mmCIF file of C-alpha atoms in Angstrom:
data_model
loop_
_atom_site.group_PDB
_atom_site.id
_atom_site.type_symbol
_atom_site.label_atom_id
_atom_site.label_comp_id
_atom_site.label_asym_id
_atom_site.label_seq_id
_atom_site.Cartn_x
_atom_site.Cartn_y
_atom_site.Cartn_z
ATOM 1 C CA MET A 1 -17.057 -4.101 24.761
ATOM 2 C CA THR A 2 -13.894 -3.749 22.723
ATOM 3 C CA THR A 3 -12.904 -0.374 24.096
ATOM 4 C CA ASP A 4 -9.365 -0.925 25.325
ATOM 5 C CA ILE A 5 -7.012 0.474 22.704
ATOM 6 C CA PRO A 6 -3.510 -1.013 23.220
ATOM 7 C CA ALA A 7 -1.193 1.231 25.211
ATOM 8 C CA GLY A 8 1.281 1.495 22.339
ATOM 9 C CA TRP A 9 -1.378 3.332 20.330
ATOM 10 C CA GLY A 10 -2.946 5.454 23.035
ATOM 11 C CA GLU A 11 -1.312 8.711 22.062
ATOM 12 C CA ALA A 12 -1.940 8.165 18.341
ATOM 13 C CA VAL A 13 -5.592 7.097 18.362
ATOM 14 C CA GLY A 14 -6.668 7.010 22.006
ATOM 15 C CA GLY A 15 -8.797 10.092 21.478
ATOM 16 C CA GLU A 16 -11.022 8.148 19.087
ATOM 17 C CA ALA A 17 -12.528 6.251 22.012
ATOM 18 C CA ALA A 18 -14.034 9.523 23.252
ATOM 19 C CA GLN A 19 -15.777 10.260 19.957
ATOM 20 C CA PRO A 20 -19.543 9.629 19.609
ATOM 21 C CA TYR A 21 -19.077 7.299 16.632
ATOM 22 C CA TYR A 22 -16.867 4.996 18.705
ATOM 23 C CA ALA A 23 -19.505 4.452 21.378
ATOM 24 C CA LYS A 24 -22.068 3.649 18.652
ATOM 25 C CA LEU A 25 -19.602 1.261 17.025
ATOM 26 C CA GLN A 26 -18.944 -0.589 20.266
ATOM 27 C CA ALA A 27 -22.682 -0.836 20.980
ATOM 28 C CA PHE A 28 -23.216 -2.285 17.505
ATOM 29 C CA VAL A 29 -20.461 -4.883 17.936
ATOM 30 C CA ALA A 30 -21.750 -5.831 21.400
ATOM 31 C CA ALA A 31 -25.261 -6.353 20.004
ATOM 32 C CA GLU A 32 -23.825 -8.451 17.155
ATOM 33 C CA ARG A 33 -21.895 -10.616 19.623
ATOM 34 C CA ALA A 34 -25.056 -11.096 21.700
ATOM 35 C CA ALA A 35 -27.048 -12.300 18.688
ATOM 36 C CA HIS A 36 -24.437 -13.896 16.403
ATOM 37 C CA THR A 37 -20.942 -15.321 16.293
ATOM 38 C CA VAL A 38 -18.483 -12.513 15.581
ATOM 39 C CA TYR A 39 -14.840 -12.822 14.546
ATOM 40 C CA PRO A 40 -12.238 -12.372 15.827
ATOM 41 C CA PRO A 41 -12.874 -13.006 19.531
ATOM 42 C CA GLU A 42 -13.204 -9.853 21.588
ATOM 43 C CA ASP A 43 -9.738 -10.121 23.109
ATOM 44 C CA GLU A 44 -8.127 -10.360 19.652
ATOM 45 C CA VAL A 45 -9.793 -7.439 17.862
ATOM 46 C CA PHE A 46 -6.734 -5.225 18.419
ATOM 47 C CA THR A 47 -4.052 -7.888 17.885
ATOM 48 C CA ALA A 48 -2.440 -5.899 15.059
ATOM 49 C CA LEU A 49 -2.056 -2.819 17.255
ATOM 50 C CA ARG A 50 -0.893 -4.855 20.246
ATOM 51 C CA LEU A 51 1.820 -6.761 18.349
ATOM 52 C CA THR A 52 2.995 -3.718 16.385
ATOM 53 C CA PRO A 53 3.051 -0.616 18.613
ATOM 54 C CA PHE A 54 2.798 2.770 16.896
ATOM 55 C CA GLU A 55 6.472 3.677 17.264
ATOM 56 C CA LYS A 56 7.570 0.272 15.933
ATOM 57 C CA VAL A 57 5.592 0.383 12.659
ATOM 58 C CA ARG A 58 7.826 0.241 9.611
ATOM 59 C CA VAL A 59 5.417 -1.283 7.078
ATOM 60 C CA VAL A 60 1.621 -1.238 6.761
ATOM 61 C CA ILE A 61 -0.158 -3.977 4.809
ATOM 62 C CA LEU A 62 -3.813 -3.014 4.600
ATOM 63 C CA GLY A 63 -6.658 -5.504 4.394
ATOM 64 C CA GLN A 64 -10.405 -4.985 4.198
ATOM 65 C CA ASP A 65 -12.169 -7.021 6.898
ATOM 66 C CA PRO A 66 -11.430 -10.190 8.895
ATOM 67 C CA TYR A 67 -11.860 -13.701 7.566
ATOM 68 C CA HIS A 68 -15.390 -14.837 8.370
ATOM 69 C CA GLY A 69 -14.789 -18.601 8.606
ATOM 70 C CA GLU A 70 -14.655 -20.485 11.880
ATOM 71 C CA GLY A 71 -11.333 -20.229 13.705
ATOM 72 C CA GLN A 72 -9.591 -18.166 11.035
ATOM 73 C CA ALA A 73 -9.428 -14.516 12.129
ATOM 74 C CA HIS A 74 -7.187 -13.566 15.033
ATOM 75 C CA GLY A 75 -6.770 -9.832 14.522
ATOM 76 C CA LEU A 76 -4.064 -9.675 11.831
ATOM 77 C CA ALA A 77 -4.956 -8.892 8.206
ATOM 78 C CA PHE A 78 -4.397 -11.870 5.869
ATOM 79 C CA SER A 79 -3.246 -14.063 8.794
ATOM 80 C CA VAL A 80 -4.897 -17.143 10.303
ATOM 81 C CA ARG A 81 -4.190 -19.084 13.454
ATOM 82 C CA VAL A 82 -1.561 -21.798 13.675
ATOM 83 C CA GLY A 83 -3.067 -25.042 12.409
ATOM 84 C CA VAL A 84 -5.618 -23.346 10.136
ATOM 85 C CA LYS A 85 -5.209 -23.886 6.400
ATOM 86 C CA PRO A 86 -3.935 -20.701 4.694
ATOM 87 C CA PRO A 87 -6.787 -19.099 2.692
ATOM 88 C CA PRO A 88 -6.423 -18.514 -1.080
ATOM 89 C CA SER A 89 -5.266 -14.880 -0.843
ATOM 90 C CA LEU A 90 -2.537 -15.846 1.609
ATOM 91 C CA VAL A 91 -1.507 -18.791 -0.574
ATOM 92 C CA ASN A 92 -1.086 -16.357 -3.469
ATOM 93 C CA MET A 93 0.988 -14.061 -1.242
ATOM 94 C CA TYR A 94 3.233 -17.024 -0.494
ATOM 95 C CA LYS A 95 3.527 -17.884 -4.193
ATOM 96 C CA GLU A 96 4.617 -14.330 -4.970
ATOM 97 C CA MET A 97 7.005 -14.331 -2.021
ATOM 98 C CA GLU A 98 8.585 -17.515 -3.372
ATOM 99 C CA THR A 99 9.150 -16.072 -6.862
ATOM 100 C CA ASP A 100 10.140 -12.650 -5.525
ATOM 101 C CA LEU A 101 12.589 -13.719 -2.804
ATOM 102 C CA GLY A 102 13.152 -17.429 -3.268
ATOM 103 C CA VAL A 103 11.562 -18.031 0.131
ATOM 104 C CA ALA A 104 9.984 -21.462 0.483
ATOM 105 C CA ARG A 105 6.226 -21.395 0.871
ATOM 106 C CA PRO A 106 5.386 -21.550 4.579
ATOM 107 C CA GLN A 107 3.183 -24.260 6.017
ATOM 108 C CA THR A 108 1.667 -21.917 8.593
ATOM 109 C CA GLY A 109 -0.786 -19.113 7.930
ATOM 110 C CA ASP A 110 0.149 -17.264 11.120
ATOM 111 C CA LEU A 111 1.895 -13.983 10.251
ATOM 112 C CA THR A 112 2.700 -13.017 13.854
ATOM 113 C CA SER A 113 6.435 -12.947 13.143
ATOM 114 C CA TRP A 114 5.904 -10.226 10.510
ATOM 115 C CA ALA A 115 3.862 -8.177 12.984
ATOM 116 C CA ARG A 116 6.577 -8.447 15.641
ATOM 117 C CA GLN A 117 9.087 -7.033 13.136
ATOM 118 C CA GLY A 118 7.073 -3.862 12.561
ATOM 119 C CA VAL A 119 4.671 -4.931 9.818
ATOM 120 C CA LEU A 120 1.254 -3.577 10.792
ATOM 121 C CA LEU A 121 -1.267 -6.052 9.354
ATOM 122 C CA LEU A 122 -4.288 -3.784 9.624
ATOM 123 C CA ASN A 123 -7.779 -4.455 8.349
ATOM 124 C CA ALA A 124 -9.905 -1.382 7.640
ATOM 125 C CA VAL A 125 -12.782 -3.103 9.484
ATOM 126 C CA LEU A 126 -11.824 -5.038 12.614
ATOM 127 C CA THR A 127 -14.828 -7.335 13.165
ATOM 128 C CA VAL A 128 -17.196 -9.424 11.049
ATOM 129 C CA ARG A 129 -20.233 -11.627 11.567
ATOM 130 C CA ALA A 130 -19.547 -15.311 10.968
ATOM 131 C CA GLY A 131 -20.177 -16.301 7.367
ATOM 132 C CA ALA A 132 -21.015 -12.765 6.248
ATOM 133 C CA ALA A 133 -18.173 -10.868 4.590
ATOM 134 C CA ASN A 134 -18.275 -7.071 5.006
ATOM 135 C CA SER A 135 -21.173 -7.348 7.459
ATOM 136 C CA HIS A 136 -19.557 -4.784 9.798
ATOM 137 C CA LYS A 137 -18.525 -2.246 7.195
ATOM 138 C CA ASN A 138 -19.690 1.365 7.476
ATOM 139 C CA LYS A 139 -20.342 1.007 11.207
ATOM 140 C CA GLY A 140 -17.384 3.123 12.353
ATOM 141 C CA TRP A 141 -14.327 0.911 12.142
ATOM 142 C CA GLU A 142 -13.156 2.682 8.994
ATOM 143 C CA THR A 143 -13.128 6.002 10.846
ATOM 144 C CA PHE A 144 -10.961 4.462 13.550
ATOM 145 C CA THR A 145 -8.486 2.759 11.213
ATOM 146 C CA ASP A 146 -8.281 5.848 8.993
ATOM 147 C CA ALA A 147 -7.250 7.744 12.130
ATOM 148 C CA ALA A 148 -4.469 5.187 12.650
ATOM 149 C CA LEU A 149 -3.297 5.658 9.050
ATOM 150 C CA ARG A 150 -3.358 9.454 9.427
ATOM 151 C CA ALA A 151 -1.313 9.209 12.623
ATOM 152 C CA LEU A 152 1.278 7.051 10.867
ATOM 153 C CA ASN A 153 1.347 9.440 7.928
ATOM 154 C CA ALA A 154 2.068 12.324 10.322
ATOM 155 C CA ARG A 155 5.056 10.569 11.864
ATOM 156 C CA PRO A 156 8.438 12.021 10.859
ATOM 157 C CA GLU A 157 9.860 8.553 10.174
ATOM 158 C CA PRO A 158 9.018 7.196 6.705
ATOM 159 C CA VAL A 159 6.672 4.220 6.514
ATOM 160 C CA VAL A 160 6.106 1.750 3.663
ATOM 161 C CA PHE A 161 2.378 1.497 2.888
ATOM 162 C CA VAL A 162 1.249 -1.548 0.881
ATOM 163 C CA LEU A 163 -2.110 -1.136 -0.860
ATOM 164 C CA TRP A 164 -3.457 -4.238 -2.601
ATOM 165 C CA GLY A 165 -6.696 -3.953 -4.558
ATOM 166 C CA ASN A 166 -9.082 -1.105 -5.273
ATOM 167 C CA TYR A 167 -10.408 -0.876 -1.713
ATOM 168 C CA ALA A 168 -6.976 -0.409 -0.179
ATOM 169 C CA ARG A 169 -5.800 1.903 -2.947
ATOM 170 C CA LYS A 170 -8.493 4.403 -2.034
ATOM 171 C CA LYS A 171 -6.559 4.975 1.202
ATOM 172 C CA ARG A 172 -3.733 6.554 -0.779
ATOM 173 C CA ALA A 173 -5.462 9.895 -0.240
ATOM 174 C CA LEU A 174 -4.487 9.621 3.449
ATOM 175 C CA ILE A 175 -0.776 9.176 2.695
ATOM 176 C CA GLU A 176 1.827 11.790 1.825
ATOM 177 C CA ALA A 177 3.621 9.782 -0.841
ATOM 178 C CA GLY A 178 6.538 12.219 -1.034
ATOM 179 C CA ARG A 179 7.675 11.284 2.482
ATOM 180 C CA HIS A 180 6.478 7.704 2.596
ATOM 181 C CA THR A 181 6.731 4.808 0.157
ATOM 182 C CA VAL A 182 3.481 3.532 -1.365
ATOM 183 C CA ILE A 183 3.464 0.111 -3.049
ATOM 184 C CA GLU A 184 0.304 -0.662 -4.998
ATOM 185 C CA SER A 185 -0.941 -3.583 -7.063
ATOM 186 C CA ALA A 186 -3.929 -5.822 -7.643
ATOM 187 C CA HIS A 187 -5.221 -7.816 -4.680
ATOM 188 C CA PRO A 188 -3.755 -11.287 -4.045
ATOM 189 C CA SER A 189 -7.209 -12.909 -4.123
ATOM 190 C CA PRO A 190 -7.770 -15.582 -6.793
ATOM 191 C CA LEU A 191 -10.126 -13.190 -8.583
ATOM 192 C CA SER A 192 -7.423 -10.616 -9.294
ATOM 193 C CA ALA A 193 -3.964 -12.023 -8.527
ATOM 194 C CA ARG A 194 -3.225 -12.776 -12.189
ATOM 195 C CA ASN A 195 -4.207 -9.227 -13.158
ATOM 196 C CA GLY A 196 -1.277 -7.471 -11.531
ATOM 197 C CA PHE A 197 -0.419 -9.056 -8.191
ATOM 198 C CA PHE A 198 1.719 -11.898 -9.479
ATOM 199 C CA GLY A 199 5.020 -10.455 -10.628
ATOM 200 C CA SER A 200 4.634 -7.204 -8.663
ATOM 201 C CA LYS A 201 7.494 -8.178 -6.281
ATOM 202 C CA PRO A 202 6.106 -6.356 -3.231
ATOM 203 C CA PHE A 203 8.306 -8.071 -0.665
ATOM 204 C CA SER A 204 11.607 -7.121 -2.268
ATOM 205 C CA LYS A 205 10.264 -3.611 -2.922
ATOM 206 C CA ILE A 206 9.373 -3.232 0.754
ATOM 207 C CA ASN A 207 12.836 -4.282 1.845
ATOM 208 C CA ALA A 208 14.500 -2.028 -0.736
ATOM 209 C CA ALA A 209 12.496 0.941 0.574
ATOM 210 C CA LEU A 210 13.421 0.122 4.172
ATOM 211 C CA ARG A 211 17.109 -0.135 3.341
ATOM 212 C CA LYS A 212 16.969 3.125 1.417
ATOM 213 C CA ASN A 213 15.631 4.759 4.589
ATOM 214 C CA GLY A 214 18.413 3.228 6.672
ATOM 215 C CA ARG A 215 16.171 0.658 8.319
ATOM 216 C CA GLU A 216 16.498 -3.082 8.713
ATOM 217 C CA ALA A 217 14.801 -5.310 6.133
ATOM 218 C CA ILE A 218 11.959 -7.625 7.069
ATOM 219 C CA ASP A 219 12.711 -11.331 7.366
ATOM 220 C CA TRP A 220 9.719 -12.700 5.477
ATOM 221 C CA GLN A 221 10.573 -16.338 6.187
ATOM 222 C CA LEU A 222 7.999 -17.636 8.658
ATOM 223 C CA PRO A 223 9.037 -20.033 11.430
ATOM 224 C CA GLU A 224 8.270 -23.716 10.943
ATOM 225 C CA VAL A 225 5.398 -25.056 13.040
#
C-alpha cells in the first residue's frame, strides 16, 4: 500500500496516515491495483512530495488527477516521463512560457527540474485507473492533499499558489491570500486555454512574486534531453 509519506512532509501531513479515511483510501487503491492498471506506479505516487520537501516549497501548481495514458504519469502534476510526448495541456503551458519569458519550448515533458527548485507540482488526486480520468476522485485523496495545502498556508513564509481552471480555483478557500500570492486563470487544456490562459503570463508573475518576497526566481528553462 502507498502509506509511506515522504520524510520531508511527515510533520506537516504525517498525521493523516492515522486517520480512518486514509486506511480506506489505501485499501481502495490496493484493490484497484489488484484488478486494474493504476497510474502512477506505487513507488511514484508521492514523487511531488519527495522532490519538493515541505520546507523547500516556494510555489504550488495544482493539478486535478494524474494522466491516465500508458507511461505518462510519474507523480508530478502536468509532467510526463522523459521520452513521452508532452500532452496538450503541457504543450500549451510551454507556448505561454515562450511568449511570457521568451523561453524556447522544451522537447521534454519531464518537469523534475521545476520540482527540485521548490515548485510543488501537486495533483488533488494522486492515483487514477488506466484510461479512466477522475476514476479515483472522492475516495480520500482530496482530504489528504487539502491537508497539505492547509499546512503550506499555515507556514510563516509566503508561498505562490497557482490555480488553473475552475477545479483548482475552488481551493482558494484554503489559502490566506493576504499573506500568500494567488495566481489564477483558465486551465491550459485545449478546451479552455484560449479563454484566459494564453496571455495570463503566470511564469513571470510567479517570479515577480518570489522576488518581491526576497526569494530566488525559478529557472523555467528545462534541461535538454
